[in-house]
Coordinates of C-alpha atoms in Angstrom, one line a residue:
Chain K
S504 CA 41.4 -247.0 70.2
Q505 CA 44.7 -248.8 69.6
Q506 CA 44.9 -252.2 71.3
G507 CA 48.2 -253.5 70.2
E508 CA 51.2 -251.8 71.7
E509 CA 54.5 -252.4 70.1
D510 CA 57.8 -252.3 71.9
P511 CA 60.2 -250.7 71.3
Q512 CA 58.9 -247.7 69.4
A513 CA 62.2 -247.5 67.6
L514 CA 65.0 -249.9 67.0
S515 CA 68.4 -249.4 65.3
I516 CA 70.7 -252.3 64.6
Q517 CA 73.6 -253.3 62.4
E518 CA 73.0 -255.3 59.2
G519 CA 73.3 -259.0 59.9
E520 CA 72.0 -258.8 63.4
N521 CA 68.6 -260.1 64.6
A522 CA 65.7 -257.7 65.3
T523 CA 63.0 -258.5 67.8
M524 CA 59.8 -256.5 68.2
N525 CA 57.1 -257.2 70.8
C526 CA 53.4 -256.6 70.8
S527 CA 51.0 -256.6 73.7
Y528 CA 47.2 -256.5 73.5
K529 CA 44.3 -256.4 75.9
T530 CA 41.3 -258.4 74.8
S531 CA 40.7 -261.9 73.3
I532 CA 41.6 -262.3 69.7
N533 CA 41.0 -264.6 66.7
N534 CA 44.5 -264.0 65.2
L535 CA 47.4 -261.7 65.3
Q536 CA 49.0 -260.3 62.2
W537 CA 52.3 -258.5 61.5
Y538 CA 52.6 -255.9 58.7
R539 CA 55.5 -253.8 57.3
Q540 CA 55.2 -250.3 56.0
N541 CA 57.9 -248.6 54.0
S542 CA 58.0 -244.9 53.9
G543 CA 55.2 -243.4 51.7
R544 CA 53.7 -246.8 51.0
G545 CA 50.8 -248.9 52.2
L546 CA 51.1 -251.7 54.7
V547 CA 52.2 -255.1 53.5
H548 CA 51.1 -258.3 55.3
L549 CA 54.0 -260.4 56.6
I550 CA 52.6 -263.2 58.7
L551 CA 49.4 -264.3 60.5
I552 CA 49.2 -266.5 63.6
R553 CA 46.0 -267.9 64.8
S554 CA 45.0 -267.8 68.5
N555 CA 45.5 -271.5 68.8
E556 CA 49.0 -271.4 67.4
R557 CA 52.1 -270.6 69.4
E558 CA 54.8 -270.1 66.8
K559 CA 55.1 -269.6 63.1
H560 CA 57.9 -269.2 60.6
S561 CA 58.2 -267.5 57.2
G562 CA 61.6 -267.2 55.7
R563 CA 63.7 -265.0 58.0
L564 CA 60.6 -264.2 60.1
R565 CA 59.6 -266.0 63.3
V566 CA 56.5 -265.0 65.2
T567 CA 55.4 -266.3 68.6
L568 CA 52.1 -265.8 70.4
D569 CA 51.4 -266.2 74.1
T570 CA 47.7 -265.8 74.6
S571 CA 48.1 -266.2 78.4
K572 CA 50.3 -263.1 78.5
K573 CA 48.5 -261.5 75.6
S574 CA 51.7 -260.8 73.8
S575 CA 53.5 -261.6 70.5
S576 CA 57.0 -261.2 69.2
L577 CA 58.4 -260.8 65.7
L578 CA 61.9 -261.9 65.1
I579 CA 63.8 -260.9 61.9
T580 CA 67.0 -262.9 61.6
A581 CA 70.1 -261.8 59.6
S582 CA 68.7 -258.4 59.0
R583 CA 69.3 -256.5 55.7
A584 CA 69.2 -252.8 54.8
A585 CA 65.9 -253.5 52.9
D586 CA 64.3 -254.5 56.2
T587 CA 64.3 -250.9 57.2
A588 CA 60.6 -250.0 57.7
S589 CA 57.9 -249.6 60.3
Y590 CA 56.4 -252.8 61.6
F591 CA 52.9 -253.1 63.0
C592 CA 51.0 -255.8 64.9
A593 CA 47.3 -256.0 64.4
T594 CA 44.8 -258.1 66.4
G595 CA 42.0 -259.8 64.6
Q596 CA 38.7 -259.2 66.4
G597 CA 35.3 -260.4 65.3
A598 CA 34.9 -261.6 61.8
Q599 CA 37.5 -259.4 60.0
K600 CA 38.2 -256.3 61.9
L601 CA 41.8 -255.5 62.7
V602 CA 43.1 -253.2 65.4
F603 CA 46.6 -251.9 64.8
G604 CA 49.3 -250.9 67.2
Q605 CA 51.4 -247.8 66.9
G606 CA 54.3 -249.6 65.3
T607 CA 58.0 -250.1 65.7
R608 CA 60.4 -248.1 63.5
L609 CA 63.3 -250.4 62.5
T610 CA 66.5 -249.0 61.0
I611 CA 69.1 -251.4 59.7
N612 CA 72.5 -249.7 59.5
P613 CA 74.9 -251.0 56.8
Chain T
D706 CA 47.9 -259.1 39.7
A707 CA 46.7 -255.6 40.3
G708 CA 46.6 -254.6 44.0
V709 CA 44.3 -252.2 45.7
I710 CA 44.2 -249.0 43.7
Q711 CA 43.6 -245.6 45.4
S712 CA 43.2 -242.2 43.8
P713 CA 44.4 -239.6 44.0
R714 CA 47.8 -240.2 45.6
H715 CA 48.0 -236.7 46.9
E716 CA 45.3 -234.1 47.5
V717 CA 45.8 -230.5 48.7
T718 CA 42.7 -228.4 49.1
E719 CA 41.4 -225.5 51.2
M720 CA 39.3 -226.0 54.3
G721 CA 35.6 -226.1 53.5
Q722 CA 36.0 -227.9 50.2
E723 CA 34.6 -231.3 49.5
V724 CA 37.1 -234.1 49.2
T725 CA 36.5 -237.5 47.6
L726 CA 38.9 -240.4 47.9
R727 CA 38.5 -243.4 45.7
C728 CA 39.4 -247.1 46.0
K729 CA 39.3 -250.1 43.7
P730 CA 39.7 -253.3 45.7
I731 CA 41.3 -256.5 44.5
S732 CA 39.0 -258.4 42.3
G733 CA 37.2 -261.2 44.2
H734 CA 37.7 -259.6 47.6
N735 CA 34.4 -259.1 49.4
S736 CA 35.6 -257.0 52.3
L737 CA 36.8 -253.4 52.0
F738 CA 38.3 -251.2 54.7
W739 CA 39.0 -247.5 55.0
Y740 CA 41.8 -246.4 57.5
R741 CA 43.3 -243.1 58.5
Q742 CA 46.9 -242.8 59.6
T743 CA 48.3 -239.9 61.5
M744 CA 51.4 -239.5 63.7
M745 CA 49.3 -238.7 66.7
R746 CA 46.7 -241.4 66.5
G747 CA 48.4 -244.1 64.4
L748 CA 46.3 -246.2 62.0
E749 CA 42.5 -246.0 62.7
L750 CA 39.8 -248.1 61.1
L751 CA 37.1 -245.7 59.9
I752 CA 34.6 -248.1 58.3
Y753 CA 34.4 -251.5 56.6
F754 CA 32.1 -253.1 54.1
N755 CA 31.3 -256.7 53.4
N756 CA 29.6 -257.5 50.1
N757 CA 29.1 -253.8 49.6
V758 CA 27.2 -253.3 52.8
P759 CA 28.7 -251.2 55.6
I760 CA 29.3 -253.4 58.6
D761 CA 31.0 -251.2 61.1
D762 CA 31.2 -247.4 60.8
S763 CA 32.0 -246.7 64.5
G764 CA 35.3 -245.2 63.5
M765 CA 33.9 -242.5 61.3
P766 CA 34.9 -239.3 63.1
E767 CA 31.7 -237.3 62.5
D768 CA 28.9 -236.6 60.1
R769 CA 31.3 -234.8 57.7
F770 CA 32.6 -238.2 56.7
S771 CA 30.7 -240.6 54.5
A772 CA 31.6 -243.7 52.6
K773 CA 29.9 -245.6 49.9
M774 CA 30.4 -248.8 48.0
P775 CA 28.0 -248.8 45.0
N776 CA 29.5 -252.1 43.6
A777 CA 32.1 -254.7 44.3
S778 CA 34.8 -252.9 42.5
F779 CA 34.6 -249.3 43.7
S780 CA 34.3 -247.4 47.0
T781 CA 34.5 -243.7 47.9
L782 CA 35.3 -241.8 51.1
K783 CA 33.9 -238.3 51.2
I784 CA 34.7 -235.4 53.5
Q785 CA 32.4 -232.4 53.4
P786 CA 33.2 -229.9 54.5
S787 CA 36.9 -230.6 55.0
E788 CA 38.9 -229.2 58.0
P789 CA 42.7 -228.9 58.6
R790 CA 42.5 -231.7 61.3
D791 CA 41.4 -234.1 58.5
S792 CA 44.9 -233.9 57.1
A793 CA 46.2 -237.5 57.1
V794 CA 47.0 -240.4 54.9
Y795 CA 43.9 -242.4 54.1
F796 CA 44.3 -246.1 53.2
C797 CA 41.9 -248.5 51.6
A798 CA 42.4 -252.2 52.1
S799 CA 40.6 -255.3 50.9
S800 CA 40.4 -259.0 51.9
P801 CA 38.6 -262.1 51.1
D802 CA 35.3 -262.7 52.9
S803 CA 36.4 -265.1 55.6
R804 CA 38.1 -265.2 59.0
D805 CA 41.9 -265.2 59.4
Q806 CA 42.7 -263.5 56.2
P807 CA 45.3 -260.8 55.6
Q808 CA 44.3 -257.4 54.4
H809 CA 45.9 -255.9 51.2
F810 CA 46.5 -252.2 51.4
G811 CA 46.7 -249.6 48.7
D812 CA 49.4 -247.0 48.8
G813 CA 47.1 -244.4 50.3
T814 CA 46.0 -240.8 49.6
R815 CA 48.0 -238.1 51.4
L816 CA 45.4 -235.4 52.2
S817 CA 46.4 -231.9 53.2
I818 CA 43.7 -229.5 54.1
L819 CA 45.0 -225.9 54.3

């Protein structure tokens, strides 16, 4: 069963704007990860945040984690056309198992 | 560095036929995962191996599905007999053997059962 639930399911913005995607989950986790998937390709890991961390940055990406609310957000700043993809959150459970959400389809309009 | 390699990229076959999907993980990665992705159910973990041993196969849909990992550099996912509802994209991923590690995905096998 899918634990992570992304919100919104689809997001369309103009190039240069910021994109924010949210993820909620239900059980305790070891970590939360965000992945990107371009059409016809496999998932690509973007960023991992551990359960004892609250915020993490990587380039134009900013991830927050609120374990009390069981939620996370992914912020992409200064979006580009190449950021058009589906974005998935995945919760790390147990030693290595990941449970993926349904994803957010992000479209960046030029 | 070579990533996770899956073959074939596309497979079209008739129901009832045996289907074998193949995966070569990244060298040095001790964990290997098989996923299935559909529009209806999203990305589902089917089975994962650690050091060639199956650890969790609770996601395998039914006895028609089987997976093996005979050595550290090769794994197969077999469906016999195949059914139209097995049509999906099947992904293989690998990761190092420790907690808090990202998974590296192959580009998947798009399977169509007619």
